[in-house]
Coordinates of C-alpha atoms in Angstrom, one line a residue:
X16 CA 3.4 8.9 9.6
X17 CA 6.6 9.9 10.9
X18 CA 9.4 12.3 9.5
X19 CA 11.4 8.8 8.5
X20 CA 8.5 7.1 6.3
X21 CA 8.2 10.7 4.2
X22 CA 12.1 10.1 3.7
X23 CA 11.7 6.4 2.9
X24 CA 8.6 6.8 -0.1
X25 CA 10.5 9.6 -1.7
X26 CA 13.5 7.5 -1.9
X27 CA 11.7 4.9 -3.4
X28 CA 10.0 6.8 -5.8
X29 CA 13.6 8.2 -7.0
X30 CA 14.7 4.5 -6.9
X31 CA 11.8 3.8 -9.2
X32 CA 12.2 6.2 -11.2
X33 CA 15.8 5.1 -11.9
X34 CA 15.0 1.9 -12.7
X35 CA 13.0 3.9 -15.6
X36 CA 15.4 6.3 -16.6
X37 CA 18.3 3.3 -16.8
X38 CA 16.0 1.7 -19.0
X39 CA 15.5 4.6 -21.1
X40 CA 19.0 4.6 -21.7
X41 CA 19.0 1.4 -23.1
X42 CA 16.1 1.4 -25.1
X43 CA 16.6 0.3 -29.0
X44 CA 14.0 0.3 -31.9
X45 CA 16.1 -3.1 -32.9
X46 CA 15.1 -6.4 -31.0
X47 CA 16.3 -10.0 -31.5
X48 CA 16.7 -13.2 -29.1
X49 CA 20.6 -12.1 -29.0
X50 CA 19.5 -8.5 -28.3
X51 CA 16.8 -9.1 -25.7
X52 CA 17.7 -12.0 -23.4
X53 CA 21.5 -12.3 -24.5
X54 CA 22.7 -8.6 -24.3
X55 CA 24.3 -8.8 -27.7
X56 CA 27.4 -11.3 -25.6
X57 CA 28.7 -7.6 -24.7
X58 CA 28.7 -7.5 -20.9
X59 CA 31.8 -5.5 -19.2
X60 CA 33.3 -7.5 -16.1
X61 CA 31.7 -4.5 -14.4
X62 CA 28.2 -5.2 -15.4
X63 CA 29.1 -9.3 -14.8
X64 CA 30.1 -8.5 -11.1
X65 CA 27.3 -6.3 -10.2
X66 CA 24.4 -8.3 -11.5
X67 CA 26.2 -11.6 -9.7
X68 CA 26.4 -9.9 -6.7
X69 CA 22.9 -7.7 -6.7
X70 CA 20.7 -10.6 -8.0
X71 CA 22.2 -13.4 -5.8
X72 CA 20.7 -11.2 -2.6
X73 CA 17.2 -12.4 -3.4
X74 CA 15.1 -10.0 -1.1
X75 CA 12.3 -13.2 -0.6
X76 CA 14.6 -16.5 -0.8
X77 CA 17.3 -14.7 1.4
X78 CA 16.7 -11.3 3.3
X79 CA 13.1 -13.2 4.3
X80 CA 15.3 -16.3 5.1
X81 CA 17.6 -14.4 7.6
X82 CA 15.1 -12.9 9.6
X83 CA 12.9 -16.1 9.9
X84 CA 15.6 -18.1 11.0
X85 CA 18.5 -15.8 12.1
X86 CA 17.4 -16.8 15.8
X87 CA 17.4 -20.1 15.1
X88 CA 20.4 -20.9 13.1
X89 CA 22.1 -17.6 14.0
X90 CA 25.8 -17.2 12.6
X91 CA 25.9 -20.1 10.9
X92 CA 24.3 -18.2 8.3
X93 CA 27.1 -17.1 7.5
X94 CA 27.4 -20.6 5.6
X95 CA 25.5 -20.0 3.2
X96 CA 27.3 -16.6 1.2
X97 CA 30.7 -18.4 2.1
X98 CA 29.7 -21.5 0.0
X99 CA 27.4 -19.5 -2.7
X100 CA 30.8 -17.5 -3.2
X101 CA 33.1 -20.4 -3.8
X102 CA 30.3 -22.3 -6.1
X103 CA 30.6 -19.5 -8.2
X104 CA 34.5 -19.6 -8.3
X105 CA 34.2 -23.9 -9.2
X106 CA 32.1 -22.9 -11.6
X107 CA 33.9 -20.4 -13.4
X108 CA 37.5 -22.2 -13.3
X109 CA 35.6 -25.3 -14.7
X110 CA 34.6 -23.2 -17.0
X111 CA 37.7 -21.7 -18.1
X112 CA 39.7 -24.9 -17.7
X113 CA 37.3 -26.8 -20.5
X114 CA 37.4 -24.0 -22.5
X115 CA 34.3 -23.1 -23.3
X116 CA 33.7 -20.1 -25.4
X117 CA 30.6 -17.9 -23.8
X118 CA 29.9 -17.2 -27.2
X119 CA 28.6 -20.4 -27.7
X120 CA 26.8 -21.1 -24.7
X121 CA 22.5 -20.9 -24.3
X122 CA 20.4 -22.7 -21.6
X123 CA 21.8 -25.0 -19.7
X124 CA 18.7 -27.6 -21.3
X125 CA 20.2 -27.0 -24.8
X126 CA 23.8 -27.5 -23.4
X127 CA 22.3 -31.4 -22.1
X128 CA 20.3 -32.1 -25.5
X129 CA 23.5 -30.9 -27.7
X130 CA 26.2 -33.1 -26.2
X131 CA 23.9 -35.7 -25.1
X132 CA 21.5 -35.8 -27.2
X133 CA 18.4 -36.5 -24.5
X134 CA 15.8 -34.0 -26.0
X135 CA 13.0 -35.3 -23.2
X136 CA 15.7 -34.9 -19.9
X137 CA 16.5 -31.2 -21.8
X138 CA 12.5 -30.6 -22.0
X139 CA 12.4 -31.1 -18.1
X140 CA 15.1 -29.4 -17.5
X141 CA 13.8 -26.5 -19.2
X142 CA 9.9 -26.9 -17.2
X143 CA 11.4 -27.4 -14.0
X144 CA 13.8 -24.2 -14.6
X145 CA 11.1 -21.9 -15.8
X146 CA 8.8 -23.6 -13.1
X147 CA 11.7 -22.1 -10.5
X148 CA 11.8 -18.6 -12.2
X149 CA 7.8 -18.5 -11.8
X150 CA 7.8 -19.1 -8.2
X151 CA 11.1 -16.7 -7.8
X152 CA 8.9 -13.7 -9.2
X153 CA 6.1 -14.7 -7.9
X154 CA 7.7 -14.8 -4.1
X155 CA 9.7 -11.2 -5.0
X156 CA 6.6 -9.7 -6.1
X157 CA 4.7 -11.1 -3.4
X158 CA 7.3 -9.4 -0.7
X159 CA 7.4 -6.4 -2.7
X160 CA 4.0 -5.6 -2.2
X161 CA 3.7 -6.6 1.2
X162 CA 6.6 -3.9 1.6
X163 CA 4.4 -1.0 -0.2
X164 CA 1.4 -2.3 1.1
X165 CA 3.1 -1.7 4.6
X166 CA 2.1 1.7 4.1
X167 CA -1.6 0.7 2.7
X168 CA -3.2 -0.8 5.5
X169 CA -6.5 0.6 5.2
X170 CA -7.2 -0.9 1.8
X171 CA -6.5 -4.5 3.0
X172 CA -6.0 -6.9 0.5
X173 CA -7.2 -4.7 -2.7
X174 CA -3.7 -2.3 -1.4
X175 CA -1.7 -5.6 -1.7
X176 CA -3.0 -7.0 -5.0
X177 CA -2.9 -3.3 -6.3
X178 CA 1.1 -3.5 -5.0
X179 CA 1.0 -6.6 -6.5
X180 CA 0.6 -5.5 -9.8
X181 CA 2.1 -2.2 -10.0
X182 CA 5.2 -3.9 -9.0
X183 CA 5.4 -6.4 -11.9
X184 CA 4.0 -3.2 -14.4
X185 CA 7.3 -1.6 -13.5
X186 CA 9.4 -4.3 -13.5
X187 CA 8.3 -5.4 -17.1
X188 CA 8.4 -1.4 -18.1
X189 CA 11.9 -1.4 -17.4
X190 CA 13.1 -4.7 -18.6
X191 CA 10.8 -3.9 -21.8
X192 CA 12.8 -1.1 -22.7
X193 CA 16.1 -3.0 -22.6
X194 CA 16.1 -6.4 -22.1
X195 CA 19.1 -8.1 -20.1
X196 CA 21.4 -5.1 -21.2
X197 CA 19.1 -3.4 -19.2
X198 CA 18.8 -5.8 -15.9
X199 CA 23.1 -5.3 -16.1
X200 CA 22.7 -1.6 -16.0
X201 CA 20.0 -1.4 -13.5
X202 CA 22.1 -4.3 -11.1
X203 CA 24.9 -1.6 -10.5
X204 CA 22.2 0.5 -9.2
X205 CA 20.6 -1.8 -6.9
X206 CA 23.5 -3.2 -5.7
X207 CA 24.9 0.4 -4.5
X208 CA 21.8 1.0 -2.8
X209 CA 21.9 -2.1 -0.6
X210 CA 25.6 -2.3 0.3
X211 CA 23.8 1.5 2.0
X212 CA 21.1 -0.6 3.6
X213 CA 23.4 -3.4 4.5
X214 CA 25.0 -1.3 6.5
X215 CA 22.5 0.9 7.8
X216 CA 21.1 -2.1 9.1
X217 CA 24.2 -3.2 11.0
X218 CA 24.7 0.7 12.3
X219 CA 21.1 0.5 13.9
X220 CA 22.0 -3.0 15.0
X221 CA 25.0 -1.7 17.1
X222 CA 23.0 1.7 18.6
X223 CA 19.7 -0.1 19.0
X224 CA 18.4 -0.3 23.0
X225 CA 15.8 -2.6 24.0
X226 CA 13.1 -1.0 25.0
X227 CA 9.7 -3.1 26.5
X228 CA 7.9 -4.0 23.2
X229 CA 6.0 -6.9 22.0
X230 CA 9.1 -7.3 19.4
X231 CA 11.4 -7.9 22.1
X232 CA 11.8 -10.8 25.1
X233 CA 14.4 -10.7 27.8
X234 CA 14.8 -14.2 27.0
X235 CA 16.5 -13.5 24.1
X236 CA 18.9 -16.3 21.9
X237 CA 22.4 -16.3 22.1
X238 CA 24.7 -14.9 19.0
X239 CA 25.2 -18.8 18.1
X240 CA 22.6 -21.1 17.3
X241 CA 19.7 -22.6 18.9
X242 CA 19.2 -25.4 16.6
X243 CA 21.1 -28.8 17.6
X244 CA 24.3 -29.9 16.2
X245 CA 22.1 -32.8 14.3
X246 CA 19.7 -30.0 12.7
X247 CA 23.0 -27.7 11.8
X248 CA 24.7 -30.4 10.4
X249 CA 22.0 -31.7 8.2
X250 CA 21.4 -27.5 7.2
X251 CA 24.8 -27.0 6.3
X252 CA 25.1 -30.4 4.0
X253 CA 22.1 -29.1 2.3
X254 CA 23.2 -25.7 1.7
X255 CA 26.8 -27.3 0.9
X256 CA 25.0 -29.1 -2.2
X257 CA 22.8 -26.7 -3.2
X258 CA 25.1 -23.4 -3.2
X259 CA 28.1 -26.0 -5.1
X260 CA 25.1 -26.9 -7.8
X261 CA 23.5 -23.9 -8.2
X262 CA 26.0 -22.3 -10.6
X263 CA 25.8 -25.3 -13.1
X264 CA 21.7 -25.4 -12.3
X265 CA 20.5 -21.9 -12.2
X266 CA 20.0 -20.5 -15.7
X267 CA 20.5 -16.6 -14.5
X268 CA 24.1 -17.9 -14.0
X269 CA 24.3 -19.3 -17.7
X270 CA 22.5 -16.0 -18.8
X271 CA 24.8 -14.4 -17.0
X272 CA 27.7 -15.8 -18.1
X273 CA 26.4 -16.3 -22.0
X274 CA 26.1 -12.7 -22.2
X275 CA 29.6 -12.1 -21.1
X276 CA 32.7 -11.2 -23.6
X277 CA 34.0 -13.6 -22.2
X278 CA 35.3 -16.7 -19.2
X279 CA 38.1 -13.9 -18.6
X280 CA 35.9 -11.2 -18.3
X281 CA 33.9 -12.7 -16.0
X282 CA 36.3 -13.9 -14.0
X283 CA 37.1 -10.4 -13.3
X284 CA 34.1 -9.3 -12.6
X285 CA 33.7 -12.2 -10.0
X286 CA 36.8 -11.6 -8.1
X287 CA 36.0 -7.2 -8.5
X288 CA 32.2 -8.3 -7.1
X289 CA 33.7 -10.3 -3.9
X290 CA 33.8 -7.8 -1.6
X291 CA 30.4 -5.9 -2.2
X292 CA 28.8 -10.0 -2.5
X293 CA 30.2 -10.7 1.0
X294 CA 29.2 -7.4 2.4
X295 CA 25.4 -7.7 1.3
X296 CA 25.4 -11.8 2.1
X297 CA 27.0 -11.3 5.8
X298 CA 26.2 -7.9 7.4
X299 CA 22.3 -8.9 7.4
X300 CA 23.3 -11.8 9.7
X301 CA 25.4 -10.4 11.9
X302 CA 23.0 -7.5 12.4
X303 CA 20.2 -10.0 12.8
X304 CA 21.9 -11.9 15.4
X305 CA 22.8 -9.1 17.1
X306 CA 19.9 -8.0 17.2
X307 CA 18.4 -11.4 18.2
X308 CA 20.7 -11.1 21.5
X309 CA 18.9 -7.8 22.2
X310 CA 15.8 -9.5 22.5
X311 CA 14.2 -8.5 19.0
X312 CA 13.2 -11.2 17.4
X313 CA 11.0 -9.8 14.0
X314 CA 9.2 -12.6 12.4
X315 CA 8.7 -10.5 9.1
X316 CA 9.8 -7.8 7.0
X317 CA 6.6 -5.7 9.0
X318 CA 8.0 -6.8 12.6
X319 CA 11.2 -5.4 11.2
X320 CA 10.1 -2.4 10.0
X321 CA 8.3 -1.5 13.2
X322 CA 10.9 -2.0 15.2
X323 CA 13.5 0.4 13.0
X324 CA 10.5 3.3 13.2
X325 CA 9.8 2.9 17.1
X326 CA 13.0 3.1 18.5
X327 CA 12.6 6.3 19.5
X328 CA 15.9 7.5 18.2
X329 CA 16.7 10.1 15.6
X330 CA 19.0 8.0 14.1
X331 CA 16.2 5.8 13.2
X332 CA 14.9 8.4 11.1
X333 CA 17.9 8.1 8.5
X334 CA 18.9 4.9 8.8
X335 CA 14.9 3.1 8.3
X336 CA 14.6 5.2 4.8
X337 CA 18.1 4.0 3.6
X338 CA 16.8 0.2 5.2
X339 CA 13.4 0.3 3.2
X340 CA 14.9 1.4 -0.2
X341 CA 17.3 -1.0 -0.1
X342 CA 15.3 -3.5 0.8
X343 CA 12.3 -2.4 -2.0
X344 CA 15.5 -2.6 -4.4
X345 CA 16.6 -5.8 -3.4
X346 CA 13.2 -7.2 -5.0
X347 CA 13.8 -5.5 -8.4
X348 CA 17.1 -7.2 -8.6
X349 CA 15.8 -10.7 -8.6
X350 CA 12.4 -10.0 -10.3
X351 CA 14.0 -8.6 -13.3
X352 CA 16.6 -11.2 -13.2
X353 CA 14.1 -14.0 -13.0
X354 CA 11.8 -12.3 -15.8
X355 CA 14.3 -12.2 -18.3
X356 CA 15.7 -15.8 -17.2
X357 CA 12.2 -17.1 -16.9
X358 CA 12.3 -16.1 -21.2
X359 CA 15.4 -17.5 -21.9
X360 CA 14.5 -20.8 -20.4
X361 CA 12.3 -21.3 -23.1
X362 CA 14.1 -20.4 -26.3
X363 CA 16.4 -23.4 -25.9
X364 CA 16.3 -26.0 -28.9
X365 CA 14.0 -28.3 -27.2
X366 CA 11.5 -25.9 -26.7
X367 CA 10.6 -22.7 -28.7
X368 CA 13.9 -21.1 -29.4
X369 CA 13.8 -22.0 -33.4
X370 CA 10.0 -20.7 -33.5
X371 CA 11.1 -17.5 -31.9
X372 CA 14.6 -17.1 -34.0
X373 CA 12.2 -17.2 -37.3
X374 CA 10.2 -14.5 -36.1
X375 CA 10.6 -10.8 -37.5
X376 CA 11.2 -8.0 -34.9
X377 CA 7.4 -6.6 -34.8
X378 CA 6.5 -10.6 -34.5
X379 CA 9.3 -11.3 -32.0
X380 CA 8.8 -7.8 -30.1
X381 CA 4.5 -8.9 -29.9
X382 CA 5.3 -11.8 -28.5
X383 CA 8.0 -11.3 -26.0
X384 CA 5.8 -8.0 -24.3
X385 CA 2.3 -10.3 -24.2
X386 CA 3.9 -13.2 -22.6
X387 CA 5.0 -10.9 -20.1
X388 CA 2.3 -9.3 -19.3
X389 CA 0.2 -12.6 -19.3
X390 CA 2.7 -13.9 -16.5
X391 CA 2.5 -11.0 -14.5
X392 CA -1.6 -11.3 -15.1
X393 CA -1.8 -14.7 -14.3
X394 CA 0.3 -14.2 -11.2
X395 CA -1.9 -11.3 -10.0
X396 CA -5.2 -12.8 -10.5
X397 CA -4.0 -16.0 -8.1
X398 CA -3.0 -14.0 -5.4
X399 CA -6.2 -11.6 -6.0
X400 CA -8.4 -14.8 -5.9
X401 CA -7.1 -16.4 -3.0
X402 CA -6.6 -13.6 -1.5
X403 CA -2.7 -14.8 -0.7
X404 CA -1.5 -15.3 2.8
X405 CA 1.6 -17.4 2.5
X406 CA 2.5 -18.4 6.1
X407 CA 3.3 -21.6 6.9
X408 CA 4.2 -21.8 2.9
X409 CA 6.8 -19.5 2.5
X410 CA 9.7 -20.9 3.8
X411 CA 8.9 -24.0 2.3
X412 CA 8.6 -23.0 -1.3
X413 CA 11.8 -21.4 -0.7
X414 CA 13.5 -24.3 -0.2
X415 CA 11.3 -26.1 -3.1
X416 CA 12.6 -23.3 -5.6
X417 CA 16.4 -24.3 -4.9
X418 CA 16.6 -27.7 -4.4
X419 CA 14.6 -28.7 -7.7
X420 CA 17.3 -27.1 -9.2
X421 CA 20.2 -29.7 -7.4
X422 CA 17.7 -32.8 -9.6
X423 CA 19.4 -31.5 -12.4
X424 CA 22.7 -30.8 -11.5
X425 CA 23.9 -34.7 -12.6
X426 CA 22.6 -34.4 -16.1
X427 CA 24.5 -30.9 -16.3
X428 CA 27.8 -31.5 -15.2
X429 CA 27.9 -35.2 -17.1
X430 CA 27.3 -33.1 -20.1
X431 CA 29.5 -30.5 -19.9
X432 CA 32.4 -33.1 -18.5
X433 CA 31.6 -34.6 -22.0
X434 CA 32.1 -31.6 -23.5
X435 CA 35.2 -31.4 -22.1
X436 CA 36.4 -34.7 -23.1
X437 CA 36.7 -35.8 -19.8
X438 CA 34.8 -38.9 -20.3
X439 CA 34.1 -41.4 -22.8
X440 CA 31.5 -40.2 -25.4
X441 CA 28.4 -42.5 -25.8
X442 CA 25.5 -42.6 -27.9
X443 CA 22.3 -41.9 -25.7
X444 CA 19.1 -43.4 -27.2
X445 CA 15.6 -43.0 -26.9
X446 CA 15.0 -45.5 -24.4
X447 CA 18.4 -44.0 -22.3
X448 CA 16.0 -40.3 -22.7
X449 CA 12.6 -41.7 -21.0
X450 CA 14.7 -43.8 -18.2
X451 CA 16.7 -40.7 -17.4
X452 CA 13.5 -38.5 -17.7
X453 CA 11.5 -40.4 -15.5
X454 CA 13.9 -40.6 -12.5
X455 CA 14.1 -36.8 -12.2
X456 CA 10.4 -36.2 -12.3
X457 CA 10.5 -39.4 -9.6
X458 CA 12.8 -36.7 -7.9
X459 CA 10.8 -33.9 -8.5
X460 CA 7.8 -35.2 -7.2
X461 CA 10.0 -36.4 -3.8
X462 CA 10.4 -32.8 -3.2
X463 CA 7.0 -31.6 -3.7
X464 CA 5.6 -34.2 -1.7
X465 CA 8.1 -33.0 1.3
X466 CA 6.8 -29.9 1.0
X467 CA 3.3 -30.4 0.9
X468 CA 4.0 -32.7 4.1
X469 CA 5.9 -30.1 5.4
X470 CA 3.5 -27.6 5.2
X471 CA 0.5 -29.9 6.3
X472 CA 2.6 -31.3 9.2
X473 CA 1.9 -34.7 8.2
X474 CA 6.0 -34.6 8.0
X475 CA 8.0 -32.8 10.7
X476 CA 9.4 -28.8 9.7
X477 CA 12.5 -29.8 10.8
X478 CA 14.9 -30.7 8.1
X479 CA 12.7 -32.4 6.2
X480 CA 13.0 -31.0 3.1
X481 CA 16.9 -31.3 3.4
X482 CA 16.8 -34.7 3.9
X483 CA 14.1 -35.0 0.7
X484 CA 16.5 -33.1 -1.3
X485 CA 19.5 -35.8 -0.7
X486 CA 16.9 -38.4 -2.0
X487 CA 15.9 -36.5 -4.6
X488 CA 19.5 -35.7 -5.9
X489 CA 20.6 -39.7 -5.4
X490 CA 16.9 -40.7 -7.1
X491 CA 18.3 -38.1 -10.2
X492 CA 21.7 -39.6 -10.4
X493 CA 20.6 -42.4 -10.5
X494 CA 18.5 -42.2 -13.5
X495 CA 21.2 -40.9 -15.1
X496 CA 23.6 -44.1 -14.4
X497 CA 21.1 -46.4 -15.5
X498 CA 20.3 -44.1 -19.0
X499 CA 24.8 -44.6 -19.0
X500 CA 24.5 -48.3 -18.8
X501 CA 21.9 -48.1 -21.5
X502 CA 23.5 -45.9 -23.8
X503 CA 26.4 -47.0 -26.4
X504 CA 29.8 -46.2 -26.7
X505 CA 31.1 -43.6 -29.3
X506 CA 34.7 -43.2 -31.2
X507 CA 36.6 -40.5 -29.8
X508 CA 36.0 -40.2 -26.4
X509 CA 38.8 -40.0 -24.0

């Protein structure tokens, strides 16, 4: 163990420990729905920029992106915080331009059965949202502990699954003690800590010299890509719909934004956010690529990792700790995020909201805590049992996680262009519901099937699941015109 990895574990037991502390600050004896998952609608712009911009950097579904395919793809990675950025911005505006107040807002499933009345298409809505959140934790927690366990090697598989667990206890102590107040507080902190490893990362970038090692190949890939025009085009499409989608699809963003004062006051924090979003979307890839064109090519975080420790510089020994806690932090941000999202997703109408709204605090409080725990659990005790090597499957459920989100993107934006009196009001009946309903678990199964192809090479790696996710979004839409043509038309509409 080298002078850098002492560096690196105490920094991440203070960043730990902070997460803790934070928490402790925001502890209350009080608990309700609007208190726990809601933040009592009191969230500063502040607080709305820094939890935008820490939890969109996923350390799983977009650090573990970069590296696997920064070689292949290279700056046109770029692409994909450009377009998240400006999705965010439609999003808003539309927002602010129908008017709608944040006090009013909940999941994006009760926004669907409210103004249209579909209480089946909002019950699938809600599934395949919480369904997203599950695999989100379970992918952050999975990386997490593949990062501590880096330093566990002798204990195998019991050191990951022990990881594993520890990492979820301390993700649930934290977001315990606070709820989503609590996930806005921490977000600032995480997101400060890694801008520092954003930037570490391109600093060792620029200084790193190759040096013969099984991490490097003198046949290394040019700054630009390596993929074909055909495979960039369809890649960029893709990321085009999802990143445009995501905002009126992903219920952290709803959360987010429910829990805000107000449109104006997220707004703000959007446009105070931009910088620090850019810098932690961008610098990864142009570090990456750079250096790709030195000839390191990490397949992993571990590949990564080894190369930062045996450079044989000094520098690497305070740049690597400042890289590792900032990557360890990037985890919490989205694990907490999807926790407390995963538990708003089903407090909607359609599902349990009303049964959990009835309880009293000790009831409420019970509740809230088990359910957690039994996630967390349940997660653990699969990756224990199958003793999880994800592989070929990572990179696949990645793309599984986002683009079931885009199947629902034409029931949301119908209903919240109703909302708006944009369109014409109509009456959508039972049989409009199941019509509706069934195309987007036809869509839902389109992209599961991809992936299982994918992943079992009956179906080619190469855009595949791109090209399943068009289908999958037309399939959707349609449903949705045919439940239209079904459905009657109402006074009032516009």
């Amino acid at each position: 163990m080298i002078f850098g990895d002492i560096i690196a574990l105490i920094g991440m037991a203070i960043s730990v420990l902070m997460f803790v502390y934070l928490g402790l600050q925001d502890s209350s004896k009080a608990i309700s729905i609007e208190q726990v998952l809601l933040a009592n609608r009191s969230a500063s712009s502040t607080q709305f920029g820094a939890s935008f911009a820490a939890a969109s950097t996923s350390l799983a579904t977009v650090i573990i992106f970069f590296i696997s395919y920064s070689s292949f793809f290279g700056i046109s990675l770029l692409w994909c915080g450009g377009t998240y950025l400006v999705g965010q911005v439609i999003f808003l505006r539309f927002m602010k331009g129908v008017n709608i107040d944040t006090s009013s807002l909940t999941t994006n499933a009760d926004f669907v059965f409210h103004h249209m009345d579909l209480k089946r298409t909002a019950q699938i809505i809600a599934i395949m949202t919480a369904s997203s959140f599950i695999l989100i934790l379970f992918l952050e927690l999975y990386i997490g502990s593949e990062i501590i366990s880096y330093y566990l090697t002798g204990m195998g598989t019991v050191g990951k699954a022990i990881s594993y667990f520890s990492l979820g206890a301390i993700v649930i102590i934290y977001v315990r003690l606070g709820g989503l107040k609590v996930v806005f507080r921490t977000d600032v902190w995480q997101l400060s800590v890694m801008i520092v490893a954003c930037i570490a990362l391109l600093l060792f970038a620029f200084l790193y010299s190759p040096i013969p090692s099984v991490k490097s190949s003198p046949t290394s890939p040019p700054l630009f890509a390596t993929a074909t025009n055909s495979q960039l085009l369809v890649f960029m499409l893709w990321i085009l719909i999802l990143n445009f989608t995501l905002p009126f699809t992903q219920l952290s963003s709803w959360q987010r934004l429910a829990a805000t004062k107000s449109i104006d006051e997220a707004w703000s924090g959007l446009r105070r956010s931009a910088p620090s979003f850019l810098v932690i979307w961008m610098i990864p890839v142009f570090a990456l690529v750079i250096l790709n064109s030195k000839g390191v090519t990490p397949g992993s975080l571990s590949d990564l990792f080894d190369v930062l420790r045996s450079s044989g510089s000094g520098y690497s020994n305070i740049l690597y700790p400042l890289i590792f806690v900032g990557f360890a932090s990037a985890l919490f941000s989205t694990a907490d995020t999807a926790l407390v999202a995963l538990q708003f997703s089903l407090s909607d109408s359609a599902t349990f909201g009303n049964r959990l709204r009835a309880m009293d605090e000790v009831q409420l409080r019970r509740v809230l805590t088990f359910s957690t725990f039994l996630i967390i659990a349940a997660l653990s005790l699969i990756y224990g049992m199958a003793v999880v090597d994800l592989g070929s499957w990572f990179i696949p459920l990645v793309y599984t996680i986002f683009s079931q989100l885009s199947v629902v993107a034409p029931q949301v934006v119908y209903s919240m262009l109703e909302a708006s009196g944009k369109i014409q009001d109509r009456k959508f009946g039972k049989l409009s519901d199941k019509v509706n309903m069934t195309f987007m678990l036809l869509a839902w199964s389109i992209l599961i099937l991809a992936t299982i192809g994918r992943v079992n090479e009956i179906l080619p790696a190469s855009n595949t699941q791109e090209i399943a996710t068009y289908i999958s979004v037309a399939v959707s839409s349609l449903g949705l015109f045919l439940a239209y043509l079904l459905a009657e038309k109402t006074e009032g509409g516009v």
